[in-house]
Tab-separated table of C-alpha atoms and ligand atoms in Angstrom:
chain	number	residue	atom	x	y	z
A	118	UNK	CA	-2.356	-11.457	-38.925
A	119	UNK	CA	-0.799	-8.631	-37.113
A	120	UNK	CA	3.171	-8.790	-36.956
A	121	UNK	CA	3.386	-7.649	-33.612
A	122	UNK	CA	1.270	-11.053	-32.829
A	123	UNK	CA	3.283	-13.391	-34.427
A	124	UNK	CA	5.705	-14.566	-32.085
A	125	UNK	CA	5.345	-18.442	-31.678
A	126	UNK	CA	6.942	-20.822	-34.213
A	127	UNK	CA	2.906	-21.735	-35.057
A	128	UNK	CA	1.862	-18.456	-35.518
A	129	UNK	CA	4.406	-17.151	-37.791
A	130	UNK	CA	4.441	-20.358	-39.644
A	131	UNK	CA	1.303	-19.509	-40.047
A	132	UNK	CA	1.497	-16.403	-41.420
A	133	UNK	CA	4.145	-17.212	-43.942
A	134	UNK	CA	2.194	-20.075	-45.462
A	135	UNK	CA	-0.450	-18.134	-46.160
A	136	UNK	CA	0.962	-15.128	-47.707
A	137	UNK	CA	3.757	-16.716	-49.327
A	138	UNK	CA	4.978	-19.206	-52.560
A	139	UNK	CA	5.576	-22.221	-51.256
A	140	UNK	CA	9.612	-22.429	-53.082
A	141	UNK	CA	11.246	-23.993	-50.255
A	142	UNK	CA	10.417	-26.682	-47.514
A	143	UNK	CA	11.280	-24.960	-44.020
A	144	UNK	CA	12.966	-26.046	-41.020
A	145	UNK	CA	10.381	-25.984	-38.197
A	146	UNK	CA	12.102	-22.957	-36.904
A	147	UNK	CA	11.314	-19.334	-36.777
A	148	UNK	CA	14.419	-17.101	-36.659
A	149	UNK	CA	13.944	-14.087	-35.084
A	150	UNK	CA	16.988	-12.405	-33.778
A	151	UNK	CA	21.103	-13.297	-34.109
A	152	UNK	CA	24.206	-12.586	-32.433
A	153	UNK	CA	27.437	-13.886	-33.671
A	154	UNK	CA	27.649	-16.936	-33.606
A	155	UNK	CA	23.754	-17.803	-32.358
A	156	UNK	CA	20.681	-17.627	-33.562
A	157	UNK	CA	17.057	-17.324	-30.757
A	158	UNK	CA	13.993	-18.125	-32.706
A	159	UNK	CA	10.557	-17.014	-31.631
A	160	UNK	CA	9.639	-19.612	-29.047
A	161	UNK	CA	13.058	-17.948	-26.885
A	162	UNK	CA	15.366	-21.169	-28.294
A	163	UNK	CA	19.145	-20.259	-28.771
A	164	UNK	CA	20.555	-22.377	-31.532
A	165	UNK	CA	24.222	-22.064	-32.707
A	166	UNK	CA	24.056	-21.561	-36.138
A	167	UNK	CA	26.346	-23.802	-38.134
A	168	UNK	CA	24.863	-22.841	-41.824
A	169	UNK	CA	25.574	-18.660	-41.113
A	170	UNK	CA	22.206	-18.370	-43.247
A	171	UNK	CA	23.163	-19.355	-46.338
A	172	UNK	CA	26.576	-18.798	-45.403
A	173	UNK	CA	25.631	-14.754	-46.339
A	174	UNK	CA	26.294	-13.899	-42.829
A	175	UNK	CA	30.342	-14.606	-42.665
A	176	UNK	CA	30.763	-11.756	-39.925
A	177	UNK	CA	28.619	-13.222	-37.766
A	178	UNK	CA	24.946	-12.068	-36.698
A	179	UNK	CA	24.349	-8.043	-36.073
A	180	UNK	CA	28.346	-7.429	-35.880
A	181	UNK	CA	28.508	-3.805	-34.523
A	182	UNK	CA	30.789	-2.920	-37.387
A	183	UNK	CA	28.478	-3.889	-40.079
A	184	UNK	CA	25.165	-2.247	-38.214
A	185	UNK	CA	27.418	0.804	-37.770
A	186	UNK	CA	27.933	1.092	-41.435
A	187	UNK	CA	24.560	0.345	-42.324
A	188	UNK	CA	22.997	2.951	-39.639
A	189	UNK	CA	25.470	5.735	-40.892
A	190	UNK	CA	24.699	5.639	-44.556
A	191	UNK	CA	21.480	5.137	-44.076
A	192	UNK	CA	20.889	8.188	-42.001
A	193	UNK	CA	23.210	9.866	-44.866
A	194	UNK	CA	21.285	8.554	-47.840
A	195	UNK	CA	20.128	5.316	-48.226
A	196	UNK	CA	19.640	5.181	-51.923
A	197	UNK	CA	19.950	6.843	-55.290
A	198	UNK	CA	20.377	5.942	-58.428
A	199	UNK	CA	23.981	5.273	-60.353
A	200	UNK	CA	23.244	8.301	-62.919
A	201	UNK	CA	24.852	10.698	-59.848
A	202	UNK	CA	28.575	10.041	-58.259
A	203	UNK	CA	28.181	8.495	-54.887
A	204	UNK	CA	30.618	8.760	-52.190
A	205	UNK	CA	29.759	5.493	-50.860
A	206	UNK	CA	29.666	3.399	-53.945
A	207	UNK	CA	33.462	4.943	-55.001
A	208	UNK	CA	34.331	3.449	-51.546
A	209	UNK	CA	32.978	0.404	-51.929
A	210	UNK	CA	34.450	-0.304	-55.309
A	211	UNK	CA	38.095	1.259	-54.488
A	212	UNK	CA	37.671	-1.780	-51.651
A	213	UNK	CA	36.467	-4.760	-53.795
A	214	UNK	CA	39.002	-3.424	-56.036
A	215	UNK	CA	42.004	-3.455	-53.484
A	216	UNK	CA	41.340	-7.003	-52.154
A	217	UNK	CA	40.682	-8.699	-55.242
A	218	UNK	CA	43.763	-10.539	-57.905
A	219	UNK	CA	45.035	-7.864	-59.703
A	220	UNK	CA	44.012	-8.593	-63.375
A	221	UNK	CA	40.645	-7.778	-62.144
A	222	UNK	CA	40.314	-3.851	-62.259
A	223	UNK	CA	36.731	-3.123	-62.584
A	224	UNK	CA	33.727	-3.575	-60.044
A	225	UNK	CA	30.014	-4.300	-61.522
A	226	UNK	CA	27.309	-4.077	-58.649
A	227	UNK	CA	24.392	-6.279	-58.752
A	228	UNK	CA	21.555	-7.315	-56.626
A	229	UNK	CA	22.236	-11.287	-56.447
A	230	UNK	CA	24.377	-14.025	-57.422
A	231	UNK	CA	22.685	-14.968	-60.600
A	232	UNK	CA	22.715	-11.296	-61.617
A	233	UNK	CA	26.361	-11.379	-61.574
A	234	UNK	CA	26.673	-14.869	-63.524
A	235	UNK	CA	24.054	-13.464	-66.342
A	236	UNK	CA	26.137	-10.198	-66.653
A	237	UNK	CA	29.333	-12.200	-66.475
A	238	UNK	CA	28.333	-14.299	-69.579
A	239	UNK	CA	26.996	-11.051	-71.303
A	240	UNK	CA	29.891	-9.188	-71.065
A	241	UNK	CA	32.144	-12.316	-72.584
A	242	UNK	CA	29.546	-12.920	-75.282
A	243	UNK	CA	30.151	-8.962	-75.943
A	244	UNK	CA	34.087	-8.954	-75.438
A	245	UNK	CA	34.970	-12.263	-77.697
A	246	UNK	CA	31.642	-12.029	-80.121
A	247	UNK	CA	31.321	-14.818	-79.130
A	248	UNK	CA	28.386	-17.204	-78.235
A	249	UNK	CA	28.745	-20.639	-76.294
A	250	UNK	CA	29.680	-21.043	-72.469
A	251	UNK	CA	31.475	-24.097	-70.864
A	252	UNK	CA	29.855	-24.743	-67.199
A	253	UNK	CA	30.191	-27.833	-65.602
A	254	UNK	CA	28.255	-31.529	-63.974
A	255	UNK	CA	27.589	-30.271	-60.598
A	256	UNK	CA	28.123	-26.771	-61.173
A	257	UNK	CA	24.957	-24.395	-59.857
A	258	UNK	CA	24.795	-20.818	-60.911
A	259	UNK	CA	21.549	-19.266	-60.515
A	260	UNK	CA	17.467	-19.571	-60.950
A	261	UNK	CA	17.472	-16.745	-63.596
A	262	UNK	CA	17.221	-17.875	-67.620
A	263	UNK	CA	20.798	-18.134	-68.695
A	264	UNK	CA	22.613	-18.860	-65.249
A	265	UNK	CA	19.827	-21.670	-64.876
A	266	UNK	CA	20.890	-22.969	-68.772
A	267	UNK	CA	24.639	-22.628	-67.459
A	268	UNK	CA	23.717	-25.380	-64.071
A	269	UNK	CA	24.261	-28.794	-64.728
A	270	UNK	CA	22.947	-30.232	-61.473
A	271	UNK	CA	20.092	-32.542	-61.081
A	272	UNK	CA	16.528	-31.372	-61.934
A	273	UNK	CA	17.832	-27.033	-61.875
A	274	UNK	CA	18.252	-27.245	-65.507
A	275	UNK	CA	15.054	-28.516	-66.131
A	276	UNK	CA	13.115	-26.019	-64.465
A	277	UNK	CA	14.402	-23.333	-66.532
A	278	UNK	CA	13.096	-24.847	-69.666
A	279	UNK	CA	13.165	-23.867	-72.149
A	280	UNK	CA	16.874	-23.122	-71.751
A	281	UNK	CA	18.627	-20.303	-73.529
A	282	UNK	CA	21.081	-22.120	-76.016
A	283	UNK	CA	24.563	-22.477	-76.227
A	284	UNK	CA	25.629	-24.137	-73.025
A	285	UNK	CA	28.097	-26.675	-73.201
A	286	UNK	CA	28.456	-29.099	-70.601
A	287	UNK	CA	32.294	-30.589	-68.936
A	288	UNK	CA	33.227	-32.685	-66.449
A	289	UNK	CA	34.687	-30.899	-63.199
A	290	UNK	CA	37.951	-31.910	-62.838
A	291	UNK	CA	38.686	-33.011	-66.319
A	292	UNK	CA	40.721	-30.844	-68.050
A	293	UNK	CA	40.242	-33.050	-71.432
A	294	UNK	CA	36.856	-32.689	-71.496
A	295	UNK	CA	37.054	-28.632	-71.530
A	296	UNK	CA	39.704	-29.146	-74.266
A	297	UNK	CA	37.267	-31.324	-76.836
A	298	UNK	CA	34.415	-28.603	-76.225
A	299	UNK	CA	37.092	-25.155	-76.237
A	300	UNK	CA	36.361	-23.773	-79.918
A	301	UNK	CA	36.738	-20.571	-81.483
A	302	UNK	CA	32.641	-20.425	-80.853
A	303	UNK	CA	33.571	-20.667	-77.211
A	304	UNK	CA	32.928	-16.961	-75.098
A	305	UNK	CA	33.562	-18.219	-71.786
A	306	UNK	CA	34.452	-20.876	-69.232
A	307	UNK	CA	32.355	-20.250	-65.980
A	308	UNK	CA	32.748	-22.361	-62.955
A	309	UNK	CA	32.347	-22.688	-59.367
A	310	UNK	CA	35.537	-23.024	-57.909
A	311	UNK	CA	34.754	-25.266	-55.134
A	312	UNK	CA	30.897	-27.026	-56.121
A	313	UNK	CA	28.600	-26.119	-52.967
A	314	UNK	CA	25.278	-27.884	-54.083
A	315	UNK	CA	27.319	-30.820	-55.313
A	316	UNK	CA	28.527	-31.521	-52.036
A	317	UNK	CA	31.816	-29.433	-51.592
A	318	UNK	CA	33.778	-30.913	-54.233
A	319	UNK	CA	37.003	-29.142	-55.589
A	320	UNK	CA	38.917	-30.317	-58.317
A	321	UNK	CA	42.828	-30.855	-57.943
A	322	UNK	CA	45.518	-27.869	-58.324
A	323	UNK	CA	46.139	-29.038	-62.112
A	324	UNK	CA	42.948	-28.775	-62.881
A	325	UNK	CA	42.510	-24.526	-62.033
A	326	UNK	CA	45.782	-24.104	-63.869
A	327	UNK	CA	44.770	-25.897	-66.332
A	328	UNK	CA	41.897	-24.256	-66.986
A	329	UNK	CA	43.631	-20.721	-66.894
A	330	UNK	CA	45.982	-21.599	-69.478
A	331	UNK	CA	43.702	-23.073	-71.932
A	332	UNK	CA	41.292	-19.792	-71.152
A	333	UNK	CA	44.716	-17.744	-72.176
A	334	UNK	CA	45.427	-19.870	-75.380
A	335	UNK	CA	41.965	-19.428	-76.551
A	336	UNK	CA	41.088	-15.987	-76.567
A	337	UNK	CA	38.385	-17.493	-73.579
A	338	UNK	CA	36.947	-15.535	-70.613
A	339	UNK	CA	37.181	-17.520	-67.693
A	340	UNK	CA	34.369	-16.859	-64.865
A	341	UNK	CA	34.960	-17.661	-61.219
A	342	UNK	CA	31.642	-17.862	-59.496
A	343	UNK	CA	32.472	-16.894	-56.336
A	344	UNK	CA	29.080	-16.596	-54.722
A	345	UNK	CA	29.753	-19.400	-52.369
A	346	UNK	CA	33.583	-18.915	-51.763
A	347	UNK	CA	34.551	-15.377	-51.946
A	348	UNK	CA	34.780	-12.705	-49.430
A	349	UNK	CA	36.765	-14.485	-46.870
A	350	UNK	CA	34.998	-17.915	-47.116
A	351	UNK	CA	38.170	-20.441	-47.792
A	352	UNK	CA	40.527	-17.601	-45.475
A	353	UNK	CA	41.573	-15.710	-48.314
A	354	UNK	CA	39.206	-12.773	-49.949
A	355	UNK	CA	38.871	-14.935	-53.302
A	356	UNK	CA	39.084	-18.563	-53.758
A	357	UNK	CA	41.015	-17.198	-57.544
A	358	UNK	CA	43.263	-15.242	-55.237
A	359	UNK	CA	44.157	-17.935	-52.977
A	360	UNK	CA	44.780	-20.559	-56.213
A	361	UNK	CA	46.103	-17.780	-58.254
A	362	UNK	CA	49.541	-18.112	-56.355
A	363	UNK	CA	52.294	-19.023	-59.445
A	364	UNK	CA	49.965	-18.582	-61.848
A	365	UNK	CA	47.680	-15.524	-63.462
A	366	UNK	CA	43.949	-15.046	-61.965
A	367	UNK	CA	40.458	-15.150	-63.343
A	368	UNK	CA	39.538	-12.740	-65.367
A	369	UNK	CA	41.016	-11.433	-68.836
A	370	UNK	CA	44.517	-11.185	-68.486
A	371	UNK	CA	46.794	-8.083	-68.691
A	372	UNK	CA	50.201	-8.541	-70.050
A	373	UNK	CA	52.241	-7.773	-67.600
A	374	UNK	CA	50.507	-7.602	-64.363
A	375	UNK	CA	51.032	-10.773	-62.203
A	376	UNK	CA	48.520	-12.274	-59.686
A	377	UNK	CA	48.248	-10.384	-56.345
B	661	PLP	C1	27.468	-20.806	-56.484
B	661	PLP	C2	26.211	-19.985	-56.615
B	661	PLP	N1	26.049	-19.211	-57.709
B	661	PLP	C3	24.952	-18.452	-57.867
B	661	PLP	C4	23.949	-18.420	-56.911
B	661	PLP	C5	22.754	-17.550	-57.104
B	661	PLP	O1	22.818	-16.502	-56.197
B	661	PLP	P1	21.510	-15.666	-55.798
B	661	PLP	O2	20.594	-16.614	-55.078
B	661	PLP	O3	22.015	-14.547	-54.949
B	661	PLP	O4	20.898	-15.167	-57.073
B	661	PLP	C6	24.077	-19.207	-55.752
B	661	PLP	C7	23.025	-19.216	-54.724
B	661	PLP	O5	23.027	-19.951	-53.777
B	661	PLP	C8	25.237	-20.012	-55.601
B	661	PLP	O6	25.405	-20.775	-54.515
């Protein structure tokens, strides 16, 4: 089917059935342009878009600012690799950097969400020497081997079988059950600070600095997954940020250096 033919719902419903995996079962819509706030699909329908695709799209659909950005760099240069210094990339990580708690210092870019959450885990397992990771019921971090073995929600778990070992499962929002499973074989504590999958469920103030301390007494890494709640999502740039007031901030702590 030609591309430039597909413009009814059928057609490119269609299409899409035929050339791709079936993974997900669709809404009988076919997006095919946004702006802000609204979303027209191929049949000439406006919907306002309440779920901000994913909620990826936190600026809106086609914001000038972002397209601006995107059309200048990539008339500039629109890729190379990270063996050469890029002007671009420095920016973007002096940025991250600048509106992130302060004990975190360092950027690592990655493609996706579960990328981060596998190199996350890595990088404790390689920091403490460490093996085992505490995630939690309800908790979802990923479709990739070890971020699928660190989700404890329904049937996810299952479909990444067989899991990669060493995950330890707690009970969001009980700080006793971390406590009976925080060893000295324990790398890292990874959790999403508000659940999205589960239903938007957050645990109480006590329990985040809670968690931090015990992290702190333990020689533990503690992980914010912030895929669903960062970058402006709960109206600060971090959820960690936002909970971090009166008390240090995900990440390994610094002597010294307070949350932002
Ligand atoms: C909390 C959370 N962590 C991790 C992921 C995985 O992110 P990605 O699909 O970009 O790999 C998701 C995806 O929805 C998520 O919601």
């Amino acid at each position: 089917m030609k591309t430039e033919a597909a413009t009814t719902f059928a057609e490119v419903a269609a299409s899409e059935e035929r050339y791709q995996l079936a993974t997900y079962r669709k809404m009988p819509l076919a997006a095919e342009r946004g702006q802000g706030v609204w979303i027209y699909s191929s049949d000439g329908q406006k919907y306002l878009d309440l779920y901000g695709g994913h909620a990826v799209a936190g600026t809106g659909h086609s914001h000038r600012h972002v397209l601006a950005a995107i059309r200048q760099q990539s008339e500039k240069l629109p890729f190379y690799s990270n063996l050469v210094y890029s002007d671009a990339r420095a920016g973007a990580a002096e940025k991250l950097i600048s509106i992130a708690p302060k004990s975190l210092t360092k950027v690592f870019f990655c493609n996706s969400g579960t990328e981060a959450n596998e190199n996350a885990m890595r990088m404790a397992r390689m920091t403490t020497g460490r093996e085992k990771i505490i995630t939690f019921s309800g908790g979802f971090h990923g479709r990739t081997a070890d971020a699928i073995s660190a989700t404890f929600l329904g049937r996810y778990r299952e479909l990444g079988k067989p899991n990669v070992p060493g995950h330890l499962q707690a009970d969001f929002g009980d700080i006793e059950s971390v406590r009976q499973l925080a060893d000295e074989s324990v790398a890292a504590i990874m959790l999403e600070p508000i659940q999205s999958m589960a239903g938007v469920r957050m645990a109480g103030t006590e329990f985040y600095r809670a968690l931090h301390e015990l992290c702190d007494e333990r020689g533990i890494v503690l992980i914010y997954d912030e895929v669903q709640t960062g970058v402006g999502r709960t109206g600060e740039w971090f959820f960690c940020r936002k909970q971090s007031r009166g008390w240090r901030c995900a990440g390994r702590h610094h002597p010294g250096q307070s949350a932002r």
